[in-house]
CSV table of C-alpha atoms and ligand atoms in Angstrom, one decimal:
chain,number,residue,atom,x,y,z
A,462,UNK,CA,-17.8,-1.9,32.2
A,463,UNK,CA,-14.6,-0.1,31.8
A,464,UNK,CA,-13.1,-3.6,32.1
A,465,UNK,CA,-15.0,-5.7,30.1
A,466,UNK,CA,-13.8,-2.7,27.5
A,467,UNK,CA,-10.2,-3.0,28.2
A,468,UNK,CA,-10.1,-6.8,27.5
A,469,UNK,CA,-12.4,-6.1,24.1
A,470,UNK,CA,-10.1,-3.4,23.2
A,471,UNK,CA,-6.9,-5.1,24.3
A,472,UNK,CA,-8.2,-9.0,22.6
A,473,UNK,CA,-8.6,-7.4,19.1
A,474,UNK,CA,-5.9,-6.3,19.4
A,475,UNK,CA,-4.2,-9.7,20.1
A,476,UNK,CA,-6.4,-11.1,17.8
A,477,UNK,CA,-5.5,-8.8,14.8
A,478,UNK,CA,-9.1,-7.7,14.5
A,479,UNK,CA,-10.5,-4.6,14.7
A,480,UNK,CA,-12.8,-3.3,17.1
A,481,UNK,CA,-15.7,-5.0,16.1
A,482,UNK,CA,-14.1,-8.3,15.7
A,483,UNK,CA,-13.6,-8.0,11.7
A,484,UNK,CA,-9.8,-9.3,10.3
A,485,UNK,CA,-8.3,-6.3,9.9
A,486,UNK,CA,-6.8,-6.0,6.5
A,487,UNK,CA,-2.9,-5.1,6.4
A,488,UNK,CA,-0.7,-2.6,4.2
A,489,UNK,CA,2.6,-1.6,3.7
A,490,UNK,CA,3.9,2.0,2.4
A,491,UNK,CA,7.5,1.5,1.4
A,492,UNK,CA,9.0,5.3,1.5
A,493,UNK,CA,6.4,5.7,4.6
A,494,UNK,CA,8.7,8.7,5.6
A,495,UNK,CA,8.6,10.4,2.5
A,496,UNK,CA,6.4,12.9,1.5
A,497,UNK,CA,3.6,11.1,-0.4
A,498,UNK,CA,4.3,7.9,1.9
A,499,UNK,CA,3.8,9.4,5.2
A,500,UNK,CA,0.1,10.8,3.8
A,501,UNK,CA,-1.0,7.3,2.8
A,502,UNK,CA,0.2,5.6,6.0
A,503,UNK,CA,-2.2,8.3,8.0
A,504,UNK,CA,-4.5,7.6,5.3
A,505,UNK,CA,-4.7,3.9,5.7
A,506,UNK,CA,-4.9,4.2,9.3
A,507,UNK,CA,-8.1,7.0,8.7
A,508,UNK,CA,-9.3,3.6,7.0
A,509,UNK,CA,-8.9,1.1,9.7
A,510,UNK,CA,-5.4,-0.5,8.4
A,511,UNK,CA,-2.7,-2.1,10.1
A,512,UNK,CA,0.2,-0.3,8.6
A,513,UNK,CA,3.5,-0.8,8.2
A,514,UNK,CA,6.2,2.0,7.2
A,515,UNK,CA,9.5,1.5,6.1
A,516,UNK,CA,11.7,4.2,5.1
A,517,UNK,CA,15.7,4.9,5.4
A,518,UNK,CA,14.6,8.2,7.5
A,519,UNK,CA,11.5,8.7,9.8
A,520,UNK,CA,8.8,11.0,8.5
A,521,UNK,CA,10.7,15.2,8.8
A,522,UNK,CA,7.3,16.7,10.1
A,523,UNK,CA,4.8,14.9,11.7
A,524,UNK,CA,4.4,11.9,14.2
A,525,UNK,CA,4.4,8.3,13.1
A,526,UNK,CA,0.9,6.8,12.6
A,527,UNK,CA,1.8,3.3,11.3
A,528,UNK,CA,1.2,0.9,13.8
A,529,UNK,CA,5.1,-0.3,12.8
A,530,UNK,CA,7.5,1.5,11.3
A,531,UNK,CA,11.1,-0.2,10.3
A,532,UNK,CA,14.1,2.4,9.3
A,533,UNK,CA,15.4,0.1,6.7
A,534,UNK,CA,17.5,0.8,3.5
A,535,UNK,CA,15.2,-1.5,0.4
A,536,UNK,CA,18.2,-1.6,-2.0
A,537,UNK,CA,19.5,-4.4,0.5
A,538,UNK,CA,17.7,-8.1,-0.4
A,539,UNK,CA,17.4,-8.7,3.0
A,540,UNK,CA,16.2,-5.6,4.4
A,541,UNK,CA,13.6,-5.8,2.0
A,542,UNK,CA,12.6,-9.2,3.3
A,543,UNK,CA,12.4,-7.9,6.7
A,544,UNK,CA,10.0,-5.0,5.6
A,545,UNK,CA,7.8,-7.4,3.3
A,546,UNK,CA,7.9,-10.6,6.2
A,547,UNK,CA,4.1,-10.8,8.6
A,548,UNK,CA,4.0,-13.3,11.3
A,549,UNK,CA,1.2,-14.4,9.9
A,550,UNK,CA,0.0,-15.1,6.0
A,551,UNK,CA,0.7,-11.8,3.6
A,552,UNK,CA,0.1,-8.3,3.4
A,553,UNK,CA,-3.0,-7.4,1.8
A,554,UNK,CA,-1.3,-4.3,0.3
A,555,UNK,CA,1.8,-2.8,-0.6
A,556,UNK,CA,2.6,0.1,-1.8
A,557,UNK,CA,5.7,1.2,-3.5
A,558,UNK,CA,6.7,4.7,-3.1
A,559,UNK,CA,10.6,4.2,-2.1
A,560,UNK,CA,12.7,6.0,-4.5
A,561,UNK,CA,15.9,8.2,-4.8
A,562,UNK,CA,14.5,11.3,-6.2
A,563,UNK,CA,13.3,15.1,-6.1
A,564,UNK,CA,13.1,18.1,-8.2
A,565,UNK,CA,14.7,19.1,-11.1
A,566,UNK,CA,17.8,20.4,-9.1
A,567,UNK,CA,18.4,17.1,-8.1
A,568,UNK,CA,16.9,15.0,-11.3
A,569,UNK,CA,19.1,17.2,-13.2
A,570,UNK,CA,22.9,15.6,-11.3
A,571,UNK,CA,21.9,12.2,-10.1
A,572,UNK,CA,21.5,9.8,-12.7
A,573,UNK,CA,23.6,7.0,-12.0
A,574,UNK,CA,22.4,7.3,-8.2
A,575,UNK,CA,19.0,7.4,-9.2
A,576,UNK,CA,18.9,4.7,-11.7
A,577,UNK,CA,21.1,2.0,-9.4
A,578,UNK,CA,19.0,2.9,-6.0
A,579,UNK,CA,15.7,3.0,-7.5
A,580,UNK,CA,15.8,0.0,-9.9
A,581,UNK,CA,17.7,-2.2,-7.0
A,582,UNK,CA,14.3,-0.8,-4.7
A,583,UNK,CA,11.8,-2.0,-7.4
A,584,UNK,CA,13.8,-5.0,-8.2
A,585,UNK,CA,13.5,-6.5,-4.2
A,586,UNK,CA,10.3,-5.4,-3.2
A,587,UNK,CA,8.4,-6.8,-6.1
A,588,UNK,CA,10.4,-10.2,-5.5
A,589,UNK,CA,9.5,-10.1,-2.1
A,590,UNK,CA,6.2,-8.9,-2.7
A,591,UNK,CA,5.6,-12.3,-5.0
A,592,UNK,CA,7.3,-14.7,-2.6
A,593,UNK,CA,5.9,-14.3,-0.1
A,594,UNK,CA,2.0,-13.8,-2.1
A,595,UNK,CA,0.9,-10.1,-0.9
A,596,UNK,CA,-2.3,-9.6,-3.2
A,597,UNK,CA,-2.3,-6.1,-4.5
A,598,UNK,CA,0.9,-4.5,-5.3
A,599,UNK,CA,0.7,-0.4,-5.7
A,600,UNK,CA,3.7,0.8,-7.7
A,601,UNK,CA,4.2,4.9,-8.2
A,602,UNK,CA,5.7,5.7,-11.6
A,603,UNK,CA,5.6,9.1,-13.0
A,604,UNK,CA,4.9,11.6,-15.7
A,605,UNK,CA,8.5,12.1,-16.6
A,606,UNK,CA,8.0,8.4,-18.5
A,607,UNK,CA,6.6,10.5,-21.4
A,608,UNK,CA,8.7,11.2,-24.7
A,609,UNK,CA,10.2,14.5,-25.2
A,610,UNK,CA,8.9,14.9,-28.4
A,611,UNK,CA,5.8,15.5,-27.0
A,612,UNK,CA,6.3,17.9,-24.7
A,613,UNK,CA,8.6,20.3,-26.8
A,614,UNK,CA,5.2,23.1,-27.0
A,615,UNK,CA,3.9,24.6,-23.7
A,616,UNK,CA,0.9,25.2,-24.8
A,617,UNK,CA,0.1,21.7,-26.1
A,618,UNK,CA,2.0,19.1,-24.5
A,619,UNK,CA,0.5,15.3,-24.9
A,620,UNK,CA,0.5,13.1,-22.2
A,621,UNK,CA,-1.9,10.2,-23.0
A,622,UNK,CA,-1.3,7.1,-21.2
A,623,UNK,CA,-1.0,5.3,-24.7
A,624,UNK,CA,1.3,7.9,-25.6
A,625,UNK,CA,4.4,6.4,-23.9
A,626,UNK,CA,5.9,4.3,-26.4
A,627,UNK,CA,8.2,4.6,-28.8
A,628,UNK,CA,9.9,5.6,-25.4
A,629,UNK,CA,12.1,8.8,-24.9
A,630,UNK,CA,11.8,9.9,-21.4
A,631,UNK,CA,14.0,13.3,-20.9
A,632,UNK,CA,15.7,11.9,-17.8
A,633,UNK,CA,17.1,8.8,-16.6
A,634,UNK,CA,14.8,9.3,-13.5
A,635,UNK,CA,11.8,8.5,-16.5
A,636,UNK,CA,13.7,5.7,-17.8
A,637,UNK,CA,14.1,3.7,-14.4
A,638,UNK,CA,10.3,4.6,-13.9
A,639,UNK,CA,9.7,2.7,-17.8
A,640,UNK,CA,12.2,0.4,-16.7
A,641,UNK,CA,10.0,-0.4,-13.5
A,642,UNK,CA,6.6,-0.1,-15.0
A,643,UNK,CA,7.5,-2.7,-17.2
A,644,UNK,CA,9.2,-5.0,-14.3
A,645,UNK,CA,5.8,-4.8,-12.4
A,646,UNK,CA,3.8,-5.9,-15.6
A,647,UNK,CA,5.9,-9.0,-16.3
A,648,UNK,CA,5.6,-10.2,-12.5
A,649,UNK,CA,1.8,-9.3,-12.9
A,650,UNK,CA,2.0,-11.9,-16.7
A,651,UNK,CA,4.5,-14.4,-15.5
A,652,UNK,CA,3.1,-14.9,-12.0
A,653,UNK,CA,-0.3,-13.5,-12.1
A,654,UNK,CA,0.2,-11.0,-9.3
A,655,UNK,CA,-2.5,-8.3,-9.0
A,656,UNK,CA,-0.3,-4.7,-9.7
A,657,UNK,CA,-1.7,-1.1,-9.8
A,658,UNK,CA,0.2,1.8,-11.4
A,659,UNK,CA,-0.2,5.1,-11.5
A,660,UNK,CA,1.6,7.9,-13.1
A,661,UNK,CA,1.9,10.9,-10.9
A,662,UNK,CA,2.0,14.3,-12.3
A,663,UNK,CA,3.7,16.8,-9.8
A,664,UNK,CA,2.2,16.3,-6.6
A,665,UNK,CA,2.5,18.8,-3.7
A,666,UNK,CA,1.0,19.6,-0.3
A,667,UNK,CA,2.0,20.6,3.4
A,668,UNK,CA,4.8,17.9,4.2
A,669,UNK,CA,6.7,17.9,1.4
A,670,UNK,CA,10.8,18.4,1.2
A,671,UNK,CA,10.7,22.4,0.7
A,672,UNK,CA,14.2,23.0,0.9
A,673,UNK,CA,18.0,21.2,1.1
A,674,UNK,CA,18.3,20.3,-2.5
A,675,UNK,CA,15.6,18.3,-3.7
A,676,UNK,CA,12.2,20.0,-3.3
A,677,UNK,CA,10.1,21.0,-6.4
A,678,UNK,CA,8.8,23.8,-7.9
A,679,UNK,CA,5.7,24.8,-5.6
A,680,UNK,CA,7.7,24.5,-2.3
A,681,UNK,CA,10.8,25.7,-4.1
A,682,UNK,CA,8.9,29.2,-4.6
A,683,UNK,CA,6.8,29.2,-1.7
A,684,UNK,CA,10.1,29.2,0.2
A,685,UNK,CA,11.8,32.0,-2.1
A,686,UNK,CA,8.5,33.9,-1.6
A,687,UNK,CA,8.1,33.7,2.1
A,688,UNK,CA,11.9,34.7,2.2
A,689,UNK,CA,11.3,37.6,0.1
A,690,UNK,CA,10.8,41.0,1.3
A,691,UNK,CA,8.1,43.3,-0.2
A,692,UNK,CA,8.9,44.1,-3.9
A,693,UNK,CA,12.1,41.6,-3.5
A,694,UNK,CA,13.7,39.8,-6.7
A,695,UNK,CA,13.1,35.9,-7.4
A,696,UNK,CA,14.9,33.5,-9.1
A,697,UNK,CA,13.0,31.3,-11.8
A,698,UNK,CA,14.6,28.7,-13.3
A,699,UNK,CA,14.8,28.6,-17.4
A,700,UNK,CA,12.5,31.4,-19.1
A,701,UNK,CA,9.5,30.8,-17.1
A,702,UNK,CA,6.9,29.9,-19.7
A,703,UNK,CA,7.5,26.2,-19.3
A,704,UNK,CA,4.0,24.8,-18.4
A,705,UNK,CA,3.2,21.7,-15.4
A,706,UNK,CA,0.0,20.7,-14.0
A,707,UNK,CA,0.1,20.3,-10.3
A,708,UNK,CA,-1.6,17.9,-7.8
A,709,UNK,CA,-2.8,18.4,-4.2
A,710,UNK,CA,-1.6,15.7,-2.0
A,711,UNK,CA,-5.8,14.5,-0.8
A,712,UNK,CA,-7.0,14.2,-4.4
A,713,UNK,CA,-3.2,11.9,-4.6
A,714,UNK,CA,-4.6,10.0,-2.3
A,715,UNK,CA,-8.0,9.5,-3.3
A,716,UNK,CA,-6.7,8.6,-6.5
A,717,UNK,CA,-4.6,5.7,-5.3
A,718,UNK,CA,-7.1,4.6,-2.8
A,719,UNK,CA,-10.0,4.4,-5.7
A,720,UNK,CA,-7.5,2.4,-7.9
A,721,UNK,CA,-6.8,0.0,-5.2
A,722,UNK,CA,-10.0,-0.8,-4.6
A,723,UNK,CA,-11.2,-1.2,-7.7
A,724,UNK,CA,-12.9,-4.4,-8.3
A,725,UNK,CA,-11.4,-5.3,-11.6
A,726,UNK,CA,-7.3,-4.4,-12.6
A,727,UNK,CA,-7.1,-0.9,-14.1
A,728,UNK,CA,-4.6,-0.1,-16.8
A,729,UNK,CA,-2.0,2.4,-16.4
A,730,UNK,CA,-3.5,5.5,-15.4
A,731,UNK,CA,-2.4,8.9,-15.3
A,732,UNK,CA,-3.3,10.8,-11.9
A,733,UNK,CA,-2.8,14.1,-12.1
A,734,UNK,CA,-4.4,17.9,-12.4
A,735,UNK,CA,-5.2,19.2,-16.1
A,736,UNK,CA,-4.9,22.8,-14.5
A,737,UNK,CA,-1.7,23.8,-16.8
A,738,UNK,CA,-0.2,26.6,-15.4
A,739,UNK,CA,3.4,28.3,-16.8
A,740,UNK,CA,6.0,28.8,-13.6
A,741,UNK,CA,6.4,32.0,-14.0
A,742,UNK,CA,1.9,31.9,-13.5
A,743,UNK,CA,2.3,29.7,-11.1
A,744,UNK,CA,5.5,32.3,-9.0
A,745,UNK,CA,3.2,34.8,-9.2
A,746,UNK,CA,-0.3,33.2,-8.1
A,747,UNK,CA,2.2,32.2,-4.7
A,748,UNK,CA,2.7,35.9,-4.4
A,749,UNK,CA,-0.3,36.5,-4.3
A,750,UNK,CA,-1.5,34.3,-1.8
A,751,UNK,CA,1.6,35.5,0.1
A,752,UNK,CA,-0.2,38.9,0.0
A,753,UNK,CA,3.4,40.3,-1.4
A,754,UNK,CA,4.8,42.2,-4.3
A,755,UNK,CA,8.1,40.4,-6.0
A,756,UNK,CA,9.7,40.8,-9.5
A,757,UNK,CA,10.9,37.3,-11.3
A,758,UNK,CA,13.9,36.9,-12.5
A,759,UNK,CA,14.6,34.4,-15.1
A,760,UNK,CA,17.8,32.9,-14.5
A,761,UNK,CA,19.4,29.9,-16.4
A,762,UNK,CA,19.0,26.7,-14.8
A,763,UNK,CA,17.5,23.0,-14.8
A,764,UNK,CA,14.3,23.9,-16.0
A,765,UNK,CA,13.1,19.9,-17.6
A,766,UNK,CA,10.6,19.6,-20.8
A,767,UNK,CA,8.7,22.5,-21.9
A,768,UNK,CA,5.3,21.5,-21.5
A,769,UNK,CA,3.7,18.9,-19.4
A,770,UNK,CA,0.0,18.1,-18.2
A,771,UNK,CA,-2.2,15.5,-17.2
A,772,UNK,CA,-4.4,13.4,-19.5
A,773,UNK,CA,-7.8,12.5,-17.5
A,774,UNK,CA,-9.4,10.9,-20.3
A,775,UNK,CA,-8.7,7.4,-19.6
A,776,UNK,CA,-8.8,8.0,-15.4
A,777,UNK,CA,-12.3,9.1,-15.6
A,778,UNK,CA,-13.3,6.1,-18.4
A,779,UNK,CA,-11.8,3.7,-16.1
A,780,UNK,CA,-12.9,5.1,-12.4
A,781,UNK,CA,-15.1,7.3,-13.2
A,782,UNK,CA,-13.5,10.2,-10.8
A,783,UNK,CA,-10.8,12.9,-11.7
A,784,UNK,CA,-9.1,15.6,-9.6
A,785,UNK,CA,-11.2,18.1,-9.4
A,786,UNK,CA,-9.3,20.5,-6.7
A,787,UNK,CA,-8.1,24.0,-8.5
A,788,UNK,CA,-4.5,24.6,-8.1
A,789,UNK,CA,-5.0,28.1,-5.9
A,790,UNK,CA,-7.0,25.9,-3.3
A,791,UNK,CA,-4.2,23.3,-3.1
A,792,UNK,CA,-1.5,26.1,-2.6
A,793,UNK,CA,-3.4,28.0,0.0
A,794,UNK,CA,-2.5,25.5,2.3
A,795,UNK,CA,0.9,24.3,1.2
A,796,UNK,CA,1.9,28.5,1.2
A,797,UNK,CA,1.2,28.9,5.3
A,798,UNK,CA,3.1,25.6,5.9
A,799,UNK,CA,6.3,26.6,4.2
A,800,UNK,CA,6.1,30.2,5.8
A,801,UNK,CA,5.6,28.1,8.8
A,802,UNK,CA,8.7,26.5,8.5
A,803,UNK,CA,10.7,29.1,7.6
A,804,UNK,CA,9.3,31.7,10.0
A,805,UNK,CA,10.9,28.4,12.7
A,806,UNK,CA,14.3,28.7,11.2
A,807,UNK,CA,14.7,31.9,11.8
B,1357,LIG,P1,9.9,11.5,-1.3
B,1357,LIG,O1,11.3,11.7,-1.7
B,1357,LIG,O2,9.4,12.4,-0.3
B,1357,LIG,O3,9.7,10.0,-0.7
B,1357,LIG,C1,10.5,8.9,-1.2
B,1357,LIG,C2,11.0,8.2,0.1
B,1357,LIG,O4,11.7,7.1,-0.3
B,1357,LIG,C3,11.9,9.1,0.9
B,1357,LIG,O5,11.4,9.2,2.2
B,1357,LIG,C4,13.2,8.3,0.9
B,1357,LIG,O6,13.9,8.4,2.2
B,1357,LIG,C5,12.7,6.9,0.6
B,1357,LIG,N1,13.8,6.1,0.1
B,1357,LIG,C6,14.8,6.4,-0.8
B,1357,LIG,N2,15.7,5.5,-0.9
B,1357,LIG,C7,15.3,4.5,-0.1
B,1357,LIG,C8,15.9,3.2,0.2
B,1357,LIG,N3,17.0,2.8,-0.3
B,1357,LIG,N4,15.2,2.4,1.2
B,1357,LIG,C9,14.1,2.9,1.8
B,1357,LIG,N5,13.5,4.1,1.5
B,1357,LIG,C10,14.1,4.9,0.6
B,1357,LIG,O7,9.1,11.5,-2.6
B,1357,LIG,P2,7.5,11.6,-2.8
B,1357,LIG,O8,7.2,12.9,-3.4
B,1357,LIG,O9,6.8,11.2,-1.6
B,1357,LIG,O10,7.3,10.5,-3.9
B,1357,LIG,C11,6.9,9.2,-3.7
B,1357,LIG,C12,6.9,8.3,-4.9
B,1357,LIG,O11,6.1,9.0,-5.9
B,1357,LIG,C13,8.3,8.2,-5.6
B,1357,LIG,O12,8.4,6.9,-6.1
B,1357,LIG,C14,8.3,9.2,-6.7
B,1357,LIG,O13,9.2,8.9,-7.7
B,1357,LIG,C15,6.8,9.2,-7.1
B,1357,LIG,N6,6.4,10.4,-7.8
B,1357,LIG,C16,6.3,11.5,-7.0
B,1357,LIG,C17,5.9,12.7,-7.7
B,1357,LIG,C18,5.8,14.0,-6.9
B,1357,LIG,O14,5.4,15.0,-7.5
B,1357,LIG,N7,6.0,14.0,-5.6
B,1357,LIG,C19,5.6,12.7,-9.0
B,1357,LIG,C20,5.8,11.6,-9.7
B,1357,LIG,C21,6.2,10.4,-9.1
């Protein structure tokens, strides 16, 4: 019995089908180390994928899931060959979350880095995405494509998807995004390659960078907070009242999974939370959860556009789903992480 098992088990394996004898279907997450990446490998794996990860760095906090994983650095032609190349025929998915980025501290500095390493990313994957025929292409662009103009209010910032154009990103990080957007739809014309995009708006969740320079705004202050004694002083960057919507890291994936298996090609979509919340709100919902008192500070400092949320109309028209999740929810786990993690570098 147990041996008749060990040769079913050990032949599918061989055989590069699952358990029950089906192909199994294959997927690469480029930036598989990274915080949004490393989710997506585990969740393809929940889904019965053969997954490959590439990444310059393993995954910070947690084990490696992907059934491969190659440290590799995807501004380099040929190290972007190796991550694309199967022994056999084409990955059925690939999805491109490799970039040079982070929060606003480091969007703020970087812009020639960011534009160069990014674009150079994009620019090899998606060629060796087409040459070698992989047959749906997942690329991860991002809120910040959307024109200043339009986000100058806090209270009424507008983010439509059709609302990118004329473009006027605020940072060069939203300009390579447009730059990239664009690259994927001409492969998708010229060579008829099936591409997905989303626009993320602010993701977070346990796992993500929440110190060193380039974390965001929700592990940024869950980090200041779980530092903070009782009725301590934080730091907010800019005047405070500068609005985001933020989004947990399972409804993330849900969206991406639901676009990728949508049976017909979806626009552009936005994927994001419509919960708009100011920072200052959003400092002193942590504290709460923190179960501590702290005073905010407002200090001068890269603080982005003044108003930003997510536009669902067209996500729910086209899949017929939104994120749902509210924002405290989200946060009650991402809080106990980071106090994890500092409570260990202590
Ligand atoms: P992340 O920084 O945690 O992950 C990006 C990964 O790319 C990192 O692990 C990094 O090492 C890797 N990388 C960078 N340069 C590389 C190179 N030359 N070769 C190989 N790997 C390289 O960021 P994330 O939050 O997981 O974001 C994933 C994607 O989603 C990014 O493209 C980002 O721009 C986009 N996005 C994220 C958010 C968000 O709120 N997290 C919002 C909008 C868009």
């Amino acid at each position: 019995m147990l041996l008749s098992f060990g040769l079913w088990f050990f032949g599918s394996i061989l055989l590069g089908t699952n358990l029950f004898g089906v192909q199994q279907k294959t997927a690469l997450v480029c930036g598989g180390g990274g915080f949004i990446g490393y989710h997506l490998v585990n969740k393809y794996k929940e889904e019965g994928y053969w997954v490959r990860g590439v990444d310059l760095k393993e995954p910070e906090f947690g084990p490696i899931y992907a059934d491969e994983f190659l440290i590799a650095d995807l501004r380099d032609p040929v190290a972007a060959k190796k991550a694309v190349f199967l022994e056999k025929g084409s990955f059925d998915e690939v999805c491109q979350l490799a970039a040079n980025m982070g929060g606003m501290g480091f969007l703020a500095y970087h812009d020639a880095e960011i534009m160069h390493d990014s674009a150079l990313i994009n620019l090899n994957v998606l060629e060796e995405c087409r040459k070698t025929g992989v047959k749906k292409v997942f690329y991860s662009s991002s809120a910040c494509i959307y024109p200043l103009r339009n986000q100058l209010d806090p209270e009424n910032p507008k983010c439509s998807e059709d609302s990118a154009y004329p473009a006027d990103p605020d940072t060069e990080y939203g300009w390579e995004k447009l730059f990239s957007e664009r690259l994927y739809l001409s492969y998708m014309r010229d060579y008829g390659m099936d591409v997905r995009i989303m626009r993320f708006h602010n993701v977070f969740g346990p796992q993500e960078t929440w110190e060193g320079g380039r974390e965001k705004a929700p592990a940024a202050l869950c980090r200041k907070i779980a530092e903070a004694k009782e009725g301590d002083e934080i730091q907010i960057w800019g005047k405070g009242d500068q609005t985001r919507s933020f989004l947990f890291i399972d409804e993330c994936l849900e969206g991406i999974r639901r676009l990728m298996l949508a049976p017909v090609r979806p626009p552009i979509l936005n994927l994001g939370s419509e919960e708009k919340i100011s920072i200052n709100d959003l400092a002193l919902l942590i504290a709460k959860i923190a179960g501590k008192q702290v005073y905010l500070k407002n200090v001068p400092g890269p603080e982005g556009v003044r108003g930003r949320n997510s536009d669902n109309a067209k996500i729910q028209e086209v899949l017929h789903w939104q994120p749902t999740a509210s924002l405290e929810s989200g946060l009650r786990k991402l809080y106990p992480w980071v106090l994890q993690q500092v409570e260990g570098k202590r």
